PDB file of C-alpha atoms in Angstrom:
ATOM      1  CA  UNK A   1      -5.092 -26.981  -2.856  1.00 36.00           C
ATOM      2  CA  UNK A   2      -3.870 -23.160  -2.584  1.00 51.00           C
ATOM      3  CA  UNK A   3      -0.314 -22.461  -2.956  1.00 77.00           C
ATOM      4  CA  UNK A   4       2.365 -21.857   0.011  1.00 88.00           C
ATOM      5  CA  UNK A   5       3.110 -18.768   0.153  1.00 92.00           C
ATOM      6  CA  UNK A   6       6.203 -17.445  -0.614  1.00 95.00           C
ATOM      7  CA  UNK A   7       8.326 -15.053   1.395  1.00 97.00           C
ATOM      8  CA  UNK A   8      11.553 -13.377   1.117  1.00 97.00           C
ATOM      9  CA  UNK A   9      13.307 -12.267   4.134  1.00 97.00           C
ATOM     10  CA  UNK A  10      15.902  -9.120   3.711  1.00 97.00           C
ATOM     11  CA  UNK A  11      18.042  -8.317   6.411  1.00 95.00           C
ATOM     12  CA  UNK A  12      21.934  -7.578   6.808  1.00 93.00           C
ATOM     13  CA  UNK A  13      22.331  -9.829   9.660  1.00 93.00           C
ATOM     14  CA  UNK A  14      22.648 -13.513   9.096  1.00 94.00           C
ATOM     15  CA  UNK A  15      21.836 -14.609  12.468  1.00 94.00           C
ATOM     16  CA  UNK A  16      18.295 -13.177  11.841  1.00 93.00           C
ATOM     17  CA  UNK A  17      17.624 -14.202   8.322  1.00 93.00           C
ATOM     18  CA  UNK A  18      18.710 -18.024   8.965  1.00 94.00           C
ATOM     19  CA  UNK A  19      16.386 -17.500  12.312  1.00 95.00           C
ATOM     20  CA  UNK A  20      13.658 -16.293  10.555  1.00 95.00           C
ATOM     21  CA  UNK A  21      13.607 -18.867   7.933  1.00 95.00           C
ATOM     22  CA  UNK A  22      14.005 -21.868   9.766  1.00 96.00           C
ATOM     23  CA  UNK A  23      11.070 -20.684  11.639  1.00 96.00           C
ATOM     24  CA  UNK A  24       8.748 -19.344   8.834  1.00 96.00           C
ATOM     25  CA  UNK A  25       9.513 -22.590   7.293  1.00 96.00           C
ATOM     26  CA  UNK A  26       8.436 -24.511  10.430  1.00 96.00           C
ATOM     27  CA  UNK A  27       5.427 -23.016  10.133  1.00 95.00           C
ATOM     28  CA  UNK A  28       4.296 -23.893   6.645  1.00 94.00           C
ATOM     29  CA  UNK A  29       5.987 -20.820   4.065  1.00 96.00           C
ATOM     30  CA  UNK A  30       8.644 -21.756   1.652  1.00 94.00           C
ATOM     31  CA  UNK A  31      11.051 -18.614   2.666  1.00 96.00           C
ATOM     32  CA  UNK A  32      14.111 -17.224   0.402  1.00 96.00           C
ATOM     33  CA  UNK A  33      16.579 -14.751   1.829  1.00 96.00           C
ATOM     34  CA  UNK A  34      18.837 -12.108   0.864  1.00 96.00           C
ATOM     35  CA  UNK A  35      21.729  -9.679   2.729  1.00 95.00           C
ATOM     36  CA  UNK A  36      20.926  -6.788   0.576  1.00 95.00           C
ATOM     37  CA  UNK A  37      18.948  -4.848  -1.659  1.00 95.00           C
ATOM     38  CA  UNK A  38      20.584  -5.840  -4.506  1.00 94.00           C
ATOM     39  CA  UNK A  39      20.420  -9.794  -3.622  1.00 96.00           C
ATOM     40  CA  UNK A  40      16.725  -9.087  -2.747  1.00 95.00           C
ATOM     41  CA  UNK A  41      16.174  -7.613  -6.323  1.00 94.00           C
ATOM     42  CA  UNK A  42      17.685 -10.683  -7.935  1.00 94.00           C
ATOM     43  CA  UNK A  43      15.130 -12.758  -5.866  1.00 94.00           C
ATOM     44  CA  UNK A  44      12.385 -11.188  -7.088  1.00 92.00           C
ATOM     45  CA  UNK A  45      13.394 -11.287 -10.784  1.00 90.00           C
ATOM     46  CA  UNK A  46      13.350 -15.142 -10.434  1.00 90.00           C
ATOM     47  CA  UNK A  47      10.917 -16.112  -7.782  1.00 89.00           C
ATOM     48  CA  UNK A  48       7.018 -15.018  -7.154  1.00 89.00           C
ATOM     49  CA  UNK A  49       7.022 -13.290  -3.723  1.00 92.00           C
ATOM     50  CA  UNK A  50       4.072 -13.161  -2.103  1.00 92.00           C
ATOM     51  CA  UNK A  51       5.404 -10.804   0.936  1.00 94.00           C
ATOM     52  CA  UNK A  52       8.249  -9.596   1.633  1.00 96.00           C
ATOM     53  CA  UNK A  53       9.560  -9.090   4.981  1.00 96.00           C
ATOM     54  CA  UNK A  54      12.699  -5.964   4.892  1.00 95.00           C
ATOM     55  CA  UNK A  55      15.110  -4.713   7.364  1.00 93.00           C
ATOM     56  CA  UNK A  56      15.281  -0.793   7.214  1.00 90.00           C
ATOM     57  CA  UNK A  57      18.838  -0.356   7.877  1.00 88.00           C
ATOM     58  CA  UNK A  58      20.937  -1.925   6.005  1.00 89.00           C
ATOM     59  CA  UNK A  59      24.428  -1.129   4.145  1.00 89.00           C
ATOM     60  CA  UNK A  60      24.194   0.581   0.795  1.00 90.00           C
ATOM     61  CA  UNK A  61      21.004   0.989  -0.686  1.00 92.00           C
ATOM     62  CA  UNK A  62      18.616   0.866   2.572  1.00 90.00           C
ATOM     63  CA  UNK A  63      15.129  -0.746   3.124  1.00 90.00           C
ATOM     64  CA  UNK A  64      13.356   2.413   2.775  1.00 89.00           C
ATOM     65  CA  UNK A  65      14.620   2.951  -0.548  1.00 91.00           C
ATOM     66  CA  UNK A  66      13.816  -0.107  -1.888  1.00 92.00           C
ATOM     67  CA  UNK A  67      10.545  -0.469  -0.144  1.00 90.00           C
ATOM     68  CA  UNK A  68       9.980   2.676  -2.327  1.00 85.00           C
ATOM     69  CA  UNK A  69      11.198   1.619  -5.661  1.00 85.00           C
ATOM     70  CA  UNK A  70       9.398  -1.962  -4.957  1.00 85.00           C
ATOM     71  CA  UNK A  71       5.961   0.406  -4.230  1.00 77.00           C
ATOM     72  CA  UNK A  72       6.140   2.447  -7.424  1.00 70.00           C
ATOM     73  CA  UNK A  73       6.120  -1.265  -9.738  1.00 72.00           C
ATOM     74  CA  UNK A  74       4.382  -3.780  -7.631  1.00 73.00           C
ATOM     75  CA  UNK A  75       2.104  -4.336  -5.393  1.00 72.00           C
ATOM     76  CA  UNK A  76       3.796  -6.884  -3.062  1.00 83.00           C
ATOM     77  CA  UNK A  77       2.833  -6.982   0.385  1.00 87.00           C
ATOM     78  CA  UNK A  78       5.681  -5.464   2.650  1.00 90.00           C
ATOM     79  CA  UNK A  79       6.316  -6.009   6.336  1.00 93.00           C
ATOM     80  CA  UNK A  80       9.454  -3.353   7.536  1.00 91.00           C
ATOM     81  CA  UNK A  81      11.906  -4.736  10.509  1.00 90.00           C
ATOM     82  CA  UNK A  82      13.090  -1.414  12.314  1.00 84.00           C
ATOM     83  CA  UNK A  83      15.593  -1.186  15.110  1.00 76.00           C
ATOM     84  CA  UNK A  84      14.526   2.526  15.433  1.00 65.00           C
ATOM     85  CA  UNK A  85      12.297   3.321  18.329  1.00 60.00           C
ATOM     86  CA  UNK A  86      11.049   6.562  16.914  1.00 58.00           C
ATOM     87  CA  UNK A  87       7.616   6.387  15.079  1.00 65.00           C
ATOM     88  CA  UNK A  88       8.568   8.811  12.536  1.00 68.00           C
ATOM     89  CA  UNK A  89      11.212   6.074  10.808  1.00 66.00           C
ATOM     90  CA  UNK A  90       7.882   3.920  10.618  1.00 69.00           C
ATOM     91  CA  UNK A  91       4.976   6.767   9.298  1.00 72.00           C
ATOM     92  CA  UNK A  92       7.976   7.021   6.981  1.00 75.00           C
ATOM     93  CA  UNK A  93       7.800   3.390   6.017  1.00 75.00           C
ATOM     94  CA  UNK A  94       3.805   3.493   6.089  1.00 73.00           C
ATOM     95  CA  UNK A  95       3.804   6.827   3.781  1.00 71.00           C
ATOM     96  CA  UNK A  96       6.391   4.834   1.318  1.00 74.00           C
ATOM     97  CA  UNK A  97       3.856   1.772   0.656  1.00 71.00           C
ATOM     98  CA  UNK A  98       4.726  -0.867   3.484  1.00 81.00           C
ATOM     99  CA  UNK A  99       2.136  -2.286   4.835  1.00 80.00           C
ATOM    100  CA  UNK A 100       3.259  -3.031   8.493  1.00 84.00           C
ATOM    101  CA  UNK A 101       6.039  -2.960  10.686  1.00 86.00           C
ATOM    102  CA  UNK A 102       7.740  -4.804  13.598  1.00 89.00           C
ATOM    103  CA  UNK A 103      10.693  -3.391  15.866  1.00 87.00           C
ATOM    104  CA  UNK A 104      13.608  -5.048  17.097  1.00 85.00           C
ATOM    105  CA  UNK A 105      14.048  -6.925  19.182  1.00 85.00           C
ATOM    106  CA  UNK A 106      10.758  -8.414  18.477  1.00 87.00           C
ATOM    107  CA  UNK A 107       8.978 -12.023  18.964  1.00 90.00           C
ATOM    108  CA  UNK A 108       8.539 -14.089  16.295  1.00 92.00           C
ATOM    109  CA  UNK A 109       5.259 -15.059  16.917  1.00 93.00           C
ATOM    110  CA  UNK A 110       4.252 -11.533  16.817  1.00 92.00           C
ATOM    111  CA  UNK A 111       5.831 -11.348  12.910  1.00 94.00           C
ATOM    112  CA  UNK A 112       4.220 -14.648  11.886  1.00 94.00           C
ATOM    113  CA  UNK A 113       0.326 -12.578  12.880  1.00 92.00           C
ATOM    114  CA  UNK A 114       1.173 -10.126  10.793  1.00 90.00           C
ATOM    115  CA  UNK A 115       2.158 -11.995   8.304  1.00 93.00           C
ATOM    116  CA  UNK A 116      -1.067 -13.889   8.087  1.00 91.00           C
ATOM    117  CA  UNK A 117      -3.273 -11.112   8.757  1.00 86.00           C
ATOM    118  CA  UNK A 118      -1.539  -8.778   5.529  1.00 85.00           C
ATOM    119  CA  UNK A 119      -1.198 -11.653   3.391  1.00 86.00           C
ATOM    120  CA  UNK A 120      -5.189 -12.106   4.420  1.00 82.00           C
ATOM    121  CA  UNK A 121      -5.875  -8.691   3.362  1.00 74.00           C
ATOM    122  CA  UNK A 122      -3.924  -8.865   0.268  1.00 71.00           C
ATOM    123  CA  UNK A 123      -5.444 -11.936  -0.907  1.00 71.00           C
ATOM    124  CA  UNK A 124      -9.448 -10.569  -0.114  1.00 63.00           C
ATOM    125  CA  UNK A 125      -9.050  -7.364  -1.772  1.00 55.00           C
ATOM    126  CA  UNK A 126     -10.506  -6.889  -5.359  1.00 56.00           C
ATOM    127  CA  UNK A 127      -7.909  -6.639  -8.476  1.00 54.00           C
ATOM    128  CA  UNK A 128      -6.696  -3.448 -10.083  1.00 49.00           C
ATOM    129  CA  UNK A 129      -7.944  -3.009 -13.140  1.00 48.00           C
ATOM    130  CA  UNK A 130      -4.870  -4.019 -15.506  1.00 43.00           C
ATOM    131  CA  UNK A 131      -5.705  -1.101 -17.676  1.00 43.00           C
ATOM    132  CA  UNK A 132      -5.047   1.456 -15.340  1.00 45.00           C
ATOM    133  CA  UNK A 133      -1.084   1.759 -14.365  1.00 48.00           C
ATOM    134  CA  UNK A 134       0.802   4.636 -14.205  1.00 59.00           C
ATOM    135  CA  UNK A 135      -0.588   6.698 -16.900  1.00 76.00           C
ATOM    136  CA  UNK A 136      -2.089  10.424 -16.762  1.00 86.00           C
ATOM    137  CA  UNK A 137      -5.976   9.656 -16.133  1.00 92.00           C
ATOM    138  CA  UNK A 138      -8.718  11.369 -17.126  1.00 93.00           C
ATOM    139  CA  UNK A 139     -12.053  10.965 -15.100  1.00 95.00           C
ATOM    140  CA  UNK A 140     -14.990  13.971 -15.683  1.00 94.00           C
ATOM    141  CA  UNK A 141     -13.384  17.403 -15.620  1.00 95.00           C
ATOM    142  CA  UNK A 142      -9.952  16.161 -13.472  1.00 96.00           C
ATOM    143  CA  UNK A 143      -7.116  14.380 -14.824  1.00 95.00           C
ATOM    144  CA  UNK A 144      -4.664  12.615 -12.453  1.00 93.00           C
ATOM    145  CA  UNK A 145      -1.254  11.908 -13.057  1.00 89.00           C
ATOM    146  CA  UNK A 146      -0.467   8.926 -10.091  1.00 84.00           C
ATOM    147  CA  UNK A 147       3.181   8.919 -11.183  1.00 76.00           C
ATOM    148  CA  UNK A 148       3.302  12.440 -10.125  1.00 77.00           C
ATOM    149  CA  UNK A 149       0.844  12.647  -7.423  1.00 78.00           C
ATOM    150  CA  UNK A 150      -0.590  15.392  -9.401  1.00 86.00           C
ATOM    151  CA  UNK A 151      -4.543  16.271  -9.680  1.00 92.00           C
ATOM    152  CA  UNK A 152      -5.481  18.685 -12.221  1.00 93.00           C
ATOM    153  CA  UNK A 153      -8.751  20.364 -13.480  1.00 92.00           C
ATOM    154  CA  UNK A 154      -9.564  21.135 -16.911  1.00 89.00           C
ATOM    155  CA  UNK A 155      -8.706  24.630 -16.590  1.00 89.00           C
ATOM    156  CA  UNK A 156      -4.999  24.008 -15.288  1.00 86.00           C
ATOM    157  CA  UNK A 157      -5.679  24.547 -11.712  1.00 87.00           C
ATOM    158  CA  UNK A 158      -4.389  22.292  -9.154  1.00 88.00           C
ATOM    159  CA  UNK A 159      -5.617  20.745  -6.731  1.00 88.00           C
ATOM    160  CA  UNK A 160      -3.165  19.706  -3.864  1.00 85.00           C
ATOM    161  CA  UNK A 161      -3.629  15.937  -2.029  1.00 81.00           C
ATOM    162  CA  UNK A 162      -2.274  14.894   0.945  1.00 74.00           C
ATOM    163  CA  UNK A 163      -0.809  11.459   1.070  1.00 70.00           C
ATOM    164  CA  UNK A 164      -3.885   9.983   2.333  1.00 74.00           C
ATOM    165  CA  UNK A 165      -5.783  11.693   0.226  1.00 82.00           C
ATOM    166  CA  UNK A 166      -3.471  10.656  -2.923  1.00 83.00           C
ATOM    167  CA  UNK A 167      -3.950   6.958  -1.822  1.00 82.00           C
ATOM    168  CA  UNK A 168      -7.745   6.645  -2.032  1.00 88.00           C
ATOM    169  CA  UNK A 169      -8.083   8.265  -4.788  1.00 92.00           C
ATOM    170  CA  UNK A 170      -5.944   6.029  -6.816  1.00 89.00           C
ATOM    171  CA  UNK A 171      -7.605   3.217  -5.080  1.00 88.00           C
ATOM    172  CA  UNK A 172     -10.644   4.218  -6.640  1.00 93.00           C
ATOM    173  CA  UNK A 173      -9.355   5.106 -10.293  1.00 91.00           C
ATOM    174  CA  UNK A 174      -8.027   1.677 -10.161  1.00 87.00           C
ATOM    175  CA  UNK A 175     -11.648   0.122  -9.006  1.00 89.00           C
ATOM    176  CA  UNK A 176     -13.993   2.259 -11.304  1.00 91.00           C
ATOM    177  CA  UNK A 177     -17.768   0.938 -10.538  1.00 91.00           C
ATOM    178  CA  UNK A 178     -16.995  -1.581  -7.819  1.00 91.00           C
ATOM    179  CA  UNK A 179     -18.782  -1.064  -4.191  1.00 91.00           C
ATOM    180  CA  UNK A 180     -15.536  -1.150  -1.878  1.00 89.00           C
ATOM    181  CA  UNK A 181     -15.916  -1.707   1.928  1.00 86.00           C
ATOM    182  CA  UNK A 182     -14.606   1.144   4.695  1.00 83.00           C
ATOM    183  CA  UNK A 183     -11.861  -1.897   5.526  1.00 78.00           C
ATOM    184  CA  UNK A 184     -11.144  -2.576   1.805  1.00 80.00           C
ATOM    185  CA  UNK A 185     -10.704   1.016   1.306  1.00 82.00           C
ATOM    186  CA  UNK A 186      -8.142   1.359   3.996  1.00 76.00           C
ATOM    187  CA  UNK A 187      -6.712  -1.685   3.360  1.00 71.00           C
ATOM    188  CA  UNK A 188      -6.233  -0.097  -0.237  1.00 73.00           C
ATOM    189  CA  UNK A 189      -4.589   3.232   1.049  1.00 67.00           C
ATOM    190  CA  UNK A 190      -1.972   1.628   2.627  1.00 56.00           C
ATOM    191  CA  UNK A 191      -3.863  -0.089   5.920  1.00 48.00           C
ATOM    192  CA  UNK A 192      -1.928   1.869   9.011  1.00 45.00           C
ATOM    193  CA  UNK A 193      -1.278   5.107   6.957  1.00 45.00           C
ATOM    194  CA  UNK A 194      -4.433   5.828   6.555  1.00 45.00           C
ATOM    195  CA  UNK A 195      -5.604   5.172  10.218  1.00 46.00           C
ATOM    196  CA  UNK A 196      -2.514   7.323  10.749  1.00 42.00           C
ATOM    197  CA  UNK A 197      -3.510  10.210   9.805  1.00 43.00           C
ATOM    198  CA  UNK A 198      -7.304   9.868   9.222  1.00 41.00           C
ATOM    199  CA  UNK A 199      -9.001   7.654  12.171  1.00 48.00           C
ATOM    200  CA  UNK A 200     -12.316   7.487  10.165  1.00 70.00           C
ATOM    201  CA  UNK A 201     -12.545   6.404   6.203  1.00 81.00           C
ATOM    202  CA  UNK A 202     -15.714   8.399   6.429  1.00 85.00           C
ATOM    203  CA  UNK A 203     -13.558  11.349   6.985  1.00 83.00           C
ATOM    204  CA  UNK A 204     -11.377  11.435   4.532  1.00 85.00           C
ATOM    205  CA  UNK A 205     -14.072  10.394   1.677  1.00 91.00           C
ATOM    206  CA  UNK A 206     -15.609  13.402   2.619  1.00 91.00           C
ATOM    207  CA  UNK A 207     -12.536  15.525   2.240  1.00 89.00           C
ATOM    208  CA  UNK A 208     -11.727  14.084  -1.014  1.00 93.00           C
ATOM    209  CA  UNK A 209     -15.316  15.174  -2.035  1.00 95.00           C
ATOM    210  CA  UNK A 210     -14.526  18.575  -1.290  1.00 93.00           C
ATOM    211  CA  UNK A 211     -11.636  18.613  -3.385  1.00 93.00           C
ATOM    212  CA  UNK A 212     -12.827  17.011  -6.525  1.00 95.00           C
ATOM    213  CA  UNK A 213     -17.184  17.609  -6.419  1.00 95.00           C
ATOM    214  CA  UNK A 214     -18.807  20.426  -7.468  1.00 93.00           C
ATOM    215  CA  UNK A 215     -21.548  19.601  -4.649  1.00 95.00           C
ATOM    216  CA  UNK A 216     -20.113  17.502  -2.150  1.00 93.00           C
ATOM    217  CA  UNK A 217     -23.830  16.941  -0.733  1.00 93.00           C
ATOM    218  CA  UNK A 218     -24.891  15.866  -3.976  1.00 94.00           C
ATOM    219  CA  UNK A 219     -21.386  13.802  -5.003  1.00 96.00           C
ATOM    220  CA  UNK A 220     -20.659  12.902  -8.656  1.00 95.00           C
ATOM    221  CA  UNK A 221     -17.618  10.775  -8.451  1.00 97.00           C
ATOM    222  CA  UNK A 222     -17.945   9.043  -5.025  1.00 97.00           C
ATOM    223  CA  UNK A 223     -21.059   6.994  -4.354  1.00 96.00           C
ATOM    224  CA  UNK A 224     -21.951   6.307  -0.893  1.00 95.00           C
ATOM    225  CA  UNK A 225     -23.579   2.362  -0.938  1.00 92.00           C
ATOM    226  CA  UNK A 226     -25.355   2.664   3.128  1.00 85.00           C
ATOM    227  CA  UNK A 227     -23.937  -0.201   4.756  1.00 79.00           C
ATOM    228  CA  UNK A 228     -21.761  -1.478   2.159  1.00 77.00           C
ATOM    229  CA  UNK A 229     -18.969   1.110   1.760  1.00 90.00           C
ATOM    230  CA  UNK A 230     -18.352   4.136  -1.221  1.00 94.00           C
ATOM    231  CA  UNK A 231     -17.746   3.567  -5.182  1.00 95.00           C
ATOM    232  CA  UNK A 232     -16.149   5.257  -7.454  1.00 96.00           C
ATOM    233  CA  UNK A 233     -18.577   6.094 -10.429  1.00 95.00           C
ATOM    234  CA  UNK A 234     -16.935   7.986 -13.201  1.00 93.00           C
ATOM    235  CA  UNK A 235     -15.481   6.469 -15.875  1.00 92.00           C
ATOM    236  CA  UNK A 236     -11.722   6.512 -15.749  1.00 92.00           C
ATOM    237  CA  UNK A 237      -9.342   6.578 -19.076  1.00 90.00           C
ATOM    238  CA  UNK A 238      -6.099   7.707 -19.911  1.00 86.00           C
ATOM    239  CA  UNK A 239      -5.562  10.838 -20.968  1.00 77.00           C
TER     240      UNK A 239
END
């Protein structure tokens, strides 16, 4: 029998966390909930979270900022609350690592799809390879420092990567030799950024080709499977 999930609701405003709860929790999830970024981080020290769902403004530290920290150690699914009407507070979000939005006001029904349908990507995409975290990585004549967003060849020179850019590639440093589907790979580079800024997957493979092939017609790195997606076939270690 698989596992309820577990989700932790963050927001500032009680009404809405004890809302949200008794209504998650209706429908089947065991739900925890905390006022704050700080309350939310004790959570997570003692419980396994499978998604987390985080208000953007809050007092102190806000969601953003912890939506980044959380991004740059896990890989938790993250579903951002917004009040904010403009869609640069949500690219913002996207660009940071969450995975989805919804804005206030907003019906519940709506956040409980999106729930399901991230937690459904989450749980049918492939593991990272544990051996690859945030190290410098070497892979033919490049080495890539994630930590840093930084891509460098041999001979010093570097090479600059856009944020979508940044994102596949270190989706396919971390899944060396595996065949990855056009919706795994977006999935990987953060689902809605990518589609953000790059409608087609096809697209930006091919930039990334330019960047780091020799021959982009004849690619060494990034395999094209016809039908079944790209892989990534150098061998990645750290440097």
């Amino acid at each position: 029998m698989e596992q309820t999930p577990h989700l932790l609701v963050v927001d500032d405003h009680r009404e809405i966390r004890d809302a949200l709860s008794k209504y998650l929790a209706r429908h089947g999830y065991r739900v925890s909930v905390a006022a704050d970024a700080r309350e939310a981080r004790r959570v997570l020290a003692g419980h396994a979270i499978d998604l987390l769902i985080l208000d953007i403004m809050m007092p102190g530290e806000d969601g953003l900022s912890l939506c980044r920290d959380l991004r740059a150690r896990s890989a938790i699914p993250i579903i951002l609350l917004t009040a904010m009407a403009e869609e640069t507070d949500r690219i913002v979000g996207l660009e940071i690592g969450a995975d989805d939005y919804v804005t206030k006001p907003f019906n519940p029904r709506e956040l409980l799809a999106r729930i399901k349908a991230v937690l459904r990507r989450a749980n049918s995409l492939p593991p990272a390879q544990e051996r690859i975290a945030r190290d410098r990585l070497r892979f033919g004549e490049w080495i890539f420092d994630p930590a840093r967003r930084e891509l460098l060849r041999d001979d010093g020179v570097a090479v600059p990567l856009s944020t979508a850019e940044y994102q596949l590639l270190l989706a396919f440093v971390r899944h060396p030799g595996m065949v990855l589907t056009r919706d795994q790979l977006l999935d990987l580079a953060r689902g809605r950024e990518a589609q953000l800024f790059d409608r087609s997957i096809d697209n930006l493979v091919s930039r990334l080709r330019k960047k780091i092939e020799k021959d982009p017609k004849r690619p060494r790195y990034i395999k094209t499977h016809w039908g079944g997606g790209y892989s990534f076939a150098a061998e990645v270690e750290r440097a």
